[in-house]
Every structure is written in structure tokens, then in C-alpha cells.
Amino acid sequence: MTPIIAFRGVGKRFPGVVALDHVSFDLRQGECHAICGENGAGKSTLMKLLSGVITEHEGEILIRGEPAAFRGTRDAEAAGIAIIHQELNLVEQLSAAANIYLGREQRTPLGLLDDAAMEREAAALLAELECPIDPRTLAGTLRVGDQQLLEIAKALSLSSDVLIMDEPTSALTESEVARLDRVIARLRRRGVTILYISHKMDEVFRLADRITVLRDGRHVKTVDRTATSPREVTGWMVGREIADHGFHGVRSRGPQVLEVRRLTLPWPGHPRGYRLENISLALHAGEILGVAGLMGAGRTELLETIFGAGEPTWTGEIVVDGRPVRFTHPAEACAAGIAMVPEDRKRLGIFPDLDVAANVSLCGLRDAVRGGLVSRNREEALVAGPIRETGVKTSGPHAVITGLSGGNQQKCIIGRWLLAKPRILLLDDPTRGIDVGAKAELYQLIDRLCREGMAVILTSSELPELLSLADRIVVLADGRLTAEFSRAEATEQRILEAATGG
Amino acid sequence: MNPSVIPGRGWRLPRHELALLAATVAVFVVTGWLDPNHTYVTNWAESSEIILRNTALLGIIALGAAVVIIAGGIDLSAGSMVAFSATTCGLILMVCSEPGDKRLVTVGPLGIAAAIGGAMASGLLVGTLHTWLITSIRLPPFIATLATLVGLRSFARAMCLFVTKERWGSESQQINVNTPFFSWLKEHNVVITTGTFLVLAILTWLILSRTVLGRHLYALGGNEQAARLSGVRTDNVKWFAYCFGSLTSALAGIFLMADSSVAQPGTLARGYELNAIAAAVVGGCSLQGGVGTVPGTVLGALFLRLVIDAVSKLIKASADVYEGMIVGIIVALAVTLTQVGRFSRTGRTLFAGGRGLAAIPTIATFAGLLAMMSSGNVEAFQGRTGLVGTAVGMAVLAALAVIRWLEGRRTP
């Protein structure tokens, strides 16, 4: 049987970088094919080629045996290939139905928009996807999971038979993930071929028939799922078998530095009424407190409230070093020795127009001032410490920050905070979207900071990360603290039960 | 701009500034050569004075605009702010003059100091108002400063009518200022405004590139949320930016009032805000925020004024008629040129599809009309302007058609 899509020696060079190098493999009609690889392995370049975003490349892409020459995304759409991007492409101010038919609006004989027809068909499409929303709802008001299904509905209305999904579960709740699994199963029964990009091994092994691993732009292997194991695939991704990161050496727990008592954060206009309710916890110097919880459980809100960066409407008590505090601005928390590395690196962390040195020096820039002016030499000396300590790989302090990998950018942000010499470090999902090798380095960094006496609160959407790093783990579910485990007691099973309220 | 050097840092001029400098020199040389009177050579003192003075006045306001733009905002109110400051200055002089002195020649040193201080204070007032509207009321900067653009001029006029009536018993739309100090300012306006502009430029450059505050301005403009989460008091930084923007306009207001010996809130400095923003943008400031330099802005202002001067010399038309067109074309060209690299990389074409086809006769029509109008001022073409316009229009049409054909061949 002719493969529905065949890559034949596909390569793509950007100035100074080989993004893809002679990649060859096939997609079979109707299969679910997972593409795995670290960031920078070439996954997204490959998807951009296949969806017509990038038009020039080496080698050939055969679609149903015919060589394809896409001049743009429209050509790819016409060939039946649709892509669901990680960052969704919806017009938030338009209704769900209008988004599905955007650019292909149906019209009445008079040439006016035929909203009724579009809404009727949109409703049918959405119902098939278990997405019980009114097609007249504005796209911007939908939950992320529903927005994603909306994109899938759009792809189906284009009668696409190849669907590329780029890390589709990164922002979904457990129940939404389960629903997506069912949708994928249904799509496959219709004969849709699915190209599933993910680095979450559990998903890949639950859904995929075959797995292709890319590394440094090269094709490493394409194997049947049944013939391999998650550990083996991860090994191919990093080029080595990764050791189990367990930091089981004893840490010495110091005095209590932070206590949160009966913290409640109201949520006006929401049926639940609160974002956080009655949260109490304590943090000691030299320990890592893990905060587990599903997306939307209130992890970020908890850290932001402690840091003075969230809504100021909270009640309860936050005690730092025995003194009750109520920060109204992050600058105050910073002065009190608290640092926070926010969850969304691109949106909340880095300054794309500033260089590496300026990104790192921001929190300690006053130390580089001489006679009222910032001294360039002093600034370079200032950032050299954190850059070395966090192990940022950069060509120099004046390199462009956006040229660094995600892991190195994250190290820059941690380095920035080290200059403020904090005693309490709040890390909000610091390894999200970071490749496996850089993750291990970040774990070692966090462990070392903790051993040097820093108190750390770490949230993560990946349980193994919490289990290997944290001394204690508290679990949030829908804004409430539902369990606390010591490292010895904690297992993935128990944490998930507490997080899902089961 | 060279992406590996952060804006406003280091001593080397980045690529954008160098290109702008080259363009400025080129315009200067070409104008000096083509100008039938060769004014730049035969009367270099007067020519340079005019250009310097105009550049300084535009540049002072442009520096304020640049700081606000780098901080990720926009200040549309500069022109009205100039009028407001000049009116404040004139009214304080009036109040401090002897009764019955309608030419305001009798104001003492204290009165002059009060007038200048009052004008600058009016800048602080407006900057603070902008900051409050933007940070507390959370108006978008465009809306907040649009409101003051419209409102301040009207406010200044009402203030003028009110104070003149209270003081002189009859309402007046303007205040004549013949105070010796301001006459002296006017007499030496080239040296003083240019000197002030240079000092202000150096000061602004120091602030932006060498102080913590400057770094925070870039951080705020580049990523406001990240700046806040890094402990930067973003609202205070905004306060500085908008006050700086208004203060530069207030300063320009004093000079403009002295130059014309009259504070006339109805017409003074109308549209200056857009020229200032244009100078900053030509100088490399990005309206997205976080990007821009002082040398770039200074060169941007110089370049704009030089081209305006060149056109008035070459076609002997009154400069202010053509000023808007020149500024518009230069802004569009400058920003286009910085994106030419992107065009060739992404393979995007200038005249693709139906829109491109429609754009070609549109541009040719404008070019032809412009050629016809401007040739009317050149002796050799008099009586043949229609012919010139048609010829230029056809030539542009042909040239663009060739470009489109070439583009069509490149992308099959």
C-alpha cells in the first residue's frame, strides 16, 4: 500500500543551523504516528514543512505517492492536511461557528452570511467531538480544551484526512485529555491519519501505533509501539539512557521561613466563588515543598498571592520570618527575600529585545551602578556569577536571549533572581516545555540551591518531577488543599487521587 | 538594527543609525548640488541655522516621544502640550506684568522665572494625568493621550480667554510677548535651542543607556508583565516616561512662544506630535516598545528636517504644504526598508495578486499628480506640467509593472 505521506531525504537549513538533515520515513493510511524529540530536534520544522508554513526544503515529500510542492498553508489544506497548533489560531471575538467557517463563509442566495446554516453544521460537527457548546458562543470565552476541539472541528469541516497535533494536551485537564483520547479514537475510525507530536511518554504509548524519534534534525528510528518501551524511546531522544533523577541524599531542614494560614482568594463571578480556599502550609529553609494539582487547581494563584503579584483581595495570613506580611507589589516580596520564577517563560519571563546580560542583571542592576550610572564592566562581572552557577550555555553575555534554548532561558531567569539573593524561591512549573537534558540540569540546580539553605516551593504538572525533587508534597484540587504527603508516603497514585478528588 | 547588540548600549552605532547617517549625508550632498542657487554653499550660515533650529525644536519633542515609545506607550498629545505650556508661560508673564502693559515688556526676573517654572510644571501636571489615566483608570495610552490632544488645546484657549478678561477686561485669543528676555531668546534661538537639544539628547542618552531607570524603561516596553514580576515598579517607570514626554513638549513650547513673540493656543504647534513620533520611528523606535535609541531619534529628526528643507529648495514650494507628504512618505519608506530583508527571506512579494495589481495604478496616479504639482514651481517645466505629470505617471506605471513581472517569474 502507498504510504499516505512519505518523507524522502527531507532537509532544511537555516543560516547557521541545520534544522533537518535527510529525514526519511512514511506515514501509513489511518495510523496514529507519534513524533518524539527534544526541543530543537526538528519536530516543529518538519510539521511546518508538511503544513505549508515553510515552502522551501531539500528532498521530497510524497503525498499519496505524488510529490508535493506547497506554496502556502492553503495548498496543504487543499491536500487534506490540517494542523492543530500548540498556540491556537482562533479569532476570540468571533463565534465558534464563525471561526470554523472563517474564510469559507457560507452565503445565502442574496450573498449575505448564512449564519443559521453555519451554526447548524457547526453544532453537528461539535456534537460529534463531544463538545457540547453553543456554536454561537464567542471563541474567546471557551475553555482551552473546547477551543482545541473547535480547531479540530475546523479541520474536519475542511475534510482533512491528515491531522497534525502539536502537543495537544499541554493545557488540558485530565477529563479533557480523556475526551481528546476518545475524539482521536473516533477520528481514526473515520480513517483520519494522525501525526501526534508530544514528549509525554504516557500519551505516546497510550495513543500511537508507531513512534518516530528525531534528534538534532536527524531521523533516529521509527518503531512499532509494541516493540519498544518509554525508557528506550527517551533514551533515543537524548542519545543516552537517562538515569533516574532521585535526589535521595538527606537535606538538612532549617527553621521555618514562611507560613500561610487559612488563605482564601475570592473569585467573583465564578460559580465556585473562590480561586483558593482555606489554604494553610509551612515552608522551612533547606527544603523543597512540592505543590501538585491539575491545571486550574490554583497552583499559580497560590504562588502569585504569596509573591504579591496576584489579586490583592485575599484573606488569611502570610507570615515571613515570623512577621505577617501583605505584599502589594512583587518589589516588596523581593525586598523581603522572596523570588518567583513564573510559569510562562515567554510571556512573563524573558525580555526578547534585551541581551542575555541585561536579562540576568535586572534584579541586581543597582549593584552595578557607579556614580549613578550602570557600569558595563561591573554588569558583566555581576552576571558572570549566576550565568556560571546556573550553567547557562551562551556564546557570551551579549548574545540575543531569544537565540537560547528554552532551558537556557529558564536558567537565565533563575540566575536573575539569584542576584536578588532570595531565601525563598517560588518556582512555577519551571520545566514546562523544556527538553529532557536541560530538565535534568535544572533539577540538579534546584537541589543544590536547596542544599545551600534556600527554601523552595515547586509546582509542576509532571508528578515524577515532584516525586524526585520534593521533600514534602501538598496537593491542590479546585482551589482547596486536599492532602499532604512526606516523600516516603507519596506515590503517583495517591497524589492523583487527591488531585482529582477521587 | 543589529540584533546582537542591545539598543542604547555600547559606543558603536548599530546598523540602523549608520544607514540613517549615510542617508542624511546623501540628502545633504544631493540637495547642495541640485539646488540652482547652491544655498548650502553660497549661504551656508543661514541654511544651517534654519535646519539646526528646526531640527532642534522637532528633536526636543521627538526625544520625549522616543522615551514614551520605548517604554511601550504612545503620547499623541505633544502638539497640544506645546500650546498649553506656551499659554501657561504667556499668562504667568501677563499676570506678573504691570497693569495696562499689553506687550508684556515690564516683567521682572522673578516673573520670568515663574513663567518658565510654570510652563515646565504644566508638563509635569499633564504627564502625571496621563500616568494616572493609564495606570489607575487603565485607559490604553492611545486613548488617554488622544483625549488630552483634543482637550488640552481647548483648555489652553479657554484659559487664555478667561485670564485676559480677568486681567484686561477684554477677552483675547492670544498674548503678545515682548519681554526682553524672550526677545533675547528669539535673537539667539539657533544657539540656544540647538544647545538645549544637544544637552537634552546627551542627558536622555545617559538615562536610557546607562542608568537603572533606563534599563527599566526598555524592560517595561519589551515585556511589561515580566518587568513587574521581576520587581520593577512599572507604574513609577511609566510616570517618568509620560512626564518626560510632556516636559520635552513644555520646553519646546517656551522656545516656540519666544520665537513667534506670541502665545497663541489656537494654532501653535498643531500636528507636531505626529512629526515627533515620525522622527522617533524613522530613527528606529518600534511602536511595539522596548526598541529604540537616542542617536537614532536625533538622526531621525535631522533627516526629516533635511528632506523637508531639500524639497522646499528644489521645487521652491512653501515647505509647510509639502511637509506632511514628505513625513508620510519617509515614515512608510523607513519602516519598509527595515523589512526588505524579511521580504526577500520569506519570499513575500510587493505586488502579489489582485491587491498588488490595484496598487500599481494607484501609486502611479499619486506619483504623476505629485510630479505635476511640483513641476509647476520649476521654471523649465512651466506650461508643460500636464505633460510632466503624465510622463512620470506612465514611467512609474511601467517600472512597477516590470517589478511585478519579475516577481511573478521568481515565484512560479
PDB file of C-alpha atoms in Angstrom, chain A residues 249-356:
ATOM      1  CA  GLY A 249      20.617  12.326  49.864  1.00  0.00           C
ATOM      2  CA  VAL A 250      19.426  13.812  53.143  1.00  0.00           C
ATOM      3  CA  ARG A 251      18.780  17.522  53.140  1.00  0.00           C
ATOM      4  CA  SER A 252      19.060  19.390  56.393  1.00  0.00           C
ATOM      5  CA  ARG A 253      15.860  21.151  57.229  1.00  0.00           C
ATOM      6  CA  GLY A 254      16.308  24.587  58.806  1.00  0.00           C
ATOM      7  CA  PRO A 255      13.955  26.950  60.643  1.00  0.00           C
ATOM      8  CA  GLN A 256      10.522  27.806  59.340  1.00  0.00           C
ATOM      9  CA  VAL A 257      10.667  30.806  56.989  1.00  0.00           C
ATOM     10  CA  LEU A 258       7.193  31.024  55.505  1.00  0.00           C
ATOM     11  CA  GLU A 259       3.778  30.156  56.780  1.00  0.00           C
ATOM     12  CA  VAL A 260       0.439  30.512  55.045  1.00  0.00           C
ATOM     13  CA  ARG A 261      -2.644  30.381  57.262  1.00  0.00           C
ATOM     14  CA  ARG A 262      -6.225  29.984  56.088  1.00  0.00           C
ATOM     15  CA  LEU A 263      -5.527  31.746  52.798  1.00  0.00           C
ATOM     16  CA  THR A 264      -8.659  32.384  50.729  1.00  0.00           C
ATOM     17  CA  LEU A 265      -8.726  34.160  47.395  1.00  0.00           C
ATOM     18  CA  PRO A 266     -12.208  35.031  46.153  1.00  0.00           C
ATOM     19  CA  TRP A 267     -13.210  34.629  42.517  1.00  0.00           C
ATOM     20  CA  PRO A 268     -16.079  36.990  41.829  1.00  0.00           C
ATOM     21  CA  GLY A 269     -18.429  35.974  39.071  1.00  0.00           C
ATOM     22  CA  HIS A 270     -17.376  32.348  39.056  1.00  0.00           C
ATOM     23  CA  PRO A 271     -19.790  29.647  40.247  1.00  0.00           C
ATOM     24  CA  ARG A 272     -17.142  28.261  42.628  1.00  0.00           C
ATOM     25  CA  GLY A 273     -16.718  31.679  44.237  1.00  0.00           C
ATOM     26  CA  TYR A 274     -13.060  31.242  45.131  1.00  0.00           C
ATOM     27  CA  ARG A 275      -9.747  30.562  43.454  1.00  0.00           C
ATOM     28  CA  LEU A 276      -8.194  29.359  46.695  1.00  0.00           C
ATOM     29  CA  GLU A 277      -9.943  28.388  49.890  1.00  0.00           C
ATOM     30  CA  ASN A 278      -8.566  27.950  53.364  1.00  0.00           C
ATOM     31  CA  ILE A 279      -5.023  27.006  52.409  1.00  0.00           C
ATOM     32  CA  SER A 280      -2.531  26.511  55.222  1.00  0.00           C
ATOM     33  CA  LEU A 281       1.047  25.396  54.752  1.00  0.00           C
ATOM     34  CA  ALA A 282       4.523  25.953  56.146  1.00  0.00           C
ATOM     35  CA  LEU A 283       7.924  26.110  54.470  1.00  0.00           C
ATOM     36  CA  HIS A 284      11.339  25.603  56.085  1.00  0.00           C
ATOM     37  CA  ALA A 285      14.770  26.693  54.968  1.00  0.00           C
ATOM     38  CA  GLY A 286      16.593  23.947  53.107  1.00  0.00           C
ATOM     39  CA  GLU A 287      13.546  22.031  51.945  1.00  0.00           C
ATOM     40  CA  ILE A 288      11.598  21.728  48.727  1.00  0.00           C
ATOM     41  CA  LEU A 289       7.841  21.806  49.084  1.00  0.00           C
ATOM     42  CA  GLY A 290       6.126  20.385  46.032  1.00  0.00           C
ATOM     43  CA  VAL A 291       2.696  21.644  45.031  1.00  0.00           C
ATOM     44  CA  ALA A 292       0.778  19.182  42.887  1.00  0.00           C
ATOM     45  CA  GLY A 293      -2.526  19.813  41.203  1.00  0.00           C
ATOM     46  CA  LEU A 294      -4.184  19.734  37.836  1.00  0.00           C
ATOM     47  CA  MET A 295      -4.357  22.692  35.517  1.00  0.00           C
ATOM     48  CA  GLY A 296      -6.635  25.280  37.132  1.00  0.00           C
ATOM     49  CA  ALA A 297      -6.326  23.869  40.658  1.00  0.00           C
ATOM     50  CA  GLY A 298      -4.852  27.159  41.902  1.00  0.00           C
ATOM     51  CA  ARG A 299      -1.096  26.440  41.942  1.00  0.00           C
ATOM     52  CA  THR A 300      -0.152  29.637  40.103  1.00  0.00           C
ATOM     53  CA  GLU A 301      -2.627  31.722  42.099  1.00  0.00           C
ATOM     54  CA  LEU A 302      -1.107  30.419  45.362  1.00  0.00           C
ATOM     55  CA  LEU A 303       2.413  31.446  44.366  1.00  0.00           C
ATOM     56  CA  GLU A 304       1.290  34.779  42.933  1.00  0.00           C
ATOM     57  CA  THR A 305      -0.606  35.644  46.098  1.00  0.00           C
ATOM     58  CA  ILE A 306       2.435  34.906  48.273  1.00  0.00           C
ATOM     59  CA  PHE A 307       4.579  36.969  45.910  1.00  0.00           C
ATOM     60  CA  GLY A 308       2.215  39.964  45.865  1.00  0.00           C
ATOM     61  CA  ALA A 309       1.670  39.625  42.139  1.00  0.00           C
ATOM     62  CA  GLY A 310      -1.937  38.468  42.154  1.00  0.00           C
ATOM     63  CA  GLU A 311      -5.266  39.937  43.132  1.00  0.00           C
ATOM     64  CA  PRO A 312      -4.945  41.865  46.418  1.00  0.00           C
ATOM     65  CA  THR A 313      -8.363  40.672  47.620  1.00  0.00           C
ATOM     66  CA  TRP A 314      -7.161  37.655  49.596  1.00  0.00           C
ATOM     67  CA  THR A 315      -7.882  36.985  53.247  1.00  0.00           C
ATOM     68  CA  GLY A 316      -5.942  34.966  55.783  1.00  0.00           C
ATOM     69  CA  GLU A 317      -2.351  35.349  56.879  1.00  0.00           C
ATOM     70  CA  ILE A 318       1.023  35.087  55.200  1.00  0.00           C
ATOM     71  CA  VAL A 319       3.937  35.070  57.648  1.00  0.00           C
ATOM     72  CA  VAL A 320       7.544  35.537  56.518  1.00  0.00           C
ATOM     73  CA  ASP A 321      10.206  35.040  59.185  1.00  0.00           C
ATOM     74  CA  GLY A 322       7.600  35.339  61.926  1.00  0.00           C
ATOM     75  CA  ARG A 323       6.210  38.625  60.638  1.00  0.00           C
ATOM     76  CA  PRO A 324       2.804  38.862  58.962  1.00  0.00           C
ATOM     77  CA  VAL A 325       3.146  40.404  55.510  1.00  0.00           C
ATOM     78  CA  ARG A 326       0.819  41.660  52.811  1.00  0.00           C
ATOM     79  CA  PHE A 327       2.767  42.454  49.666  1.00  0.00           C
ATOM     80  CA  THR A 328       1.061  44.758  47.198  1.00  0.00           C
ATOM     81  CA  HIS A 329       3.812  44.603  44.588  1.00  0.00           C
ATOM     82  CA  PRO A 330       6.446  41.994  43.665  1.00  0.00           C
ATOM     83  CA  ALA A 331       9.123  44.572  44.545  1.00  0.00           C
ATOM     84  CA  GLU A 332       8.111  44.284  48.213  1.00  0.00           C
ATOM     85  CA  ALA A 333       8.285  40.493  48.150  1.00  0.00           C
ATOM     86  CA  CYS A 334      11.670  40.802  46.513  1.00  0.00           C
ATOM     87  CA  ALA A 335      12.871  43.090  49.298  1.00  0.00           C
ATOM     88  CA  ALA A 336      11.652  40.514  51.828  1.00  0.00           C
ATOM     89  CA  GLY A 337      13.842  37.851  50.219  1.00  0.00           C
ATOM     90  CA  ILE A 338      11.280  36.081  48.036  1.00  0.00           C
ATOM     91  CA  ALA A 339      11.799  35.317  44.370  1.00  0.00           C
ATOM     92  CA  MET A 340       9.368  33.858  41.834  1.00  0.00           C
ATOM     93  CA  VAL A 341      10.080  32.209  38.502  1.00  0.00           C
ATOM     94  CA  PRO A 342       6.781  32.489  36.619  1.00  0.00           C
ATOM     95  CA  GLU A 343       5.103  29.685  34.739  1.00  0.00           C
ATOM     96  CA  ASP A 344       5.024  31.108  31.223  1.00  0.00           C
ATOM     97  CA  ARG A 345       8.602  31.875  30.303  1.00  0.00           C
ATOM     98  CA  LYS A 346       7.895  33.656  27.029  1.00  0.00           C
ATOM     99  CA  ARG A 347       5.026  35.767  28.273  1.00  0.00           C
ATOM    100  CA  LEU A 348       6.115  36.510  31.839  1.00  0.00           C
ATOM    101  CA  GLY A 349       9.825  35.833  31.993  1.00  0.00           C
ATOM    102  CA  ILE A 350      12.150  36.957  29.256  1.00  0.00           C
ATOM    103  CA  PHE A 351      12.726  40.331  27.620  1.00  0.00           C
ATOM    104  CA  PRO A 352      13.127  39.462  23.940  1.00  0.00           C
ATOM    105  CA  ASP A 353      14.715  42.815  22.995  1.00  0.00           C
ATOM    106  CA  LEU A 354      17.391  42.707  25.701  1.00  0.00           C
ATOM    107  CA  ASP A 355      20.564  40.605  25.615  1.00  0.00           C
ATOM    108  CA  VAL A 356      21.466  37.786  27.992  1.00  0.00           C
TER     109      VAL A 356
END
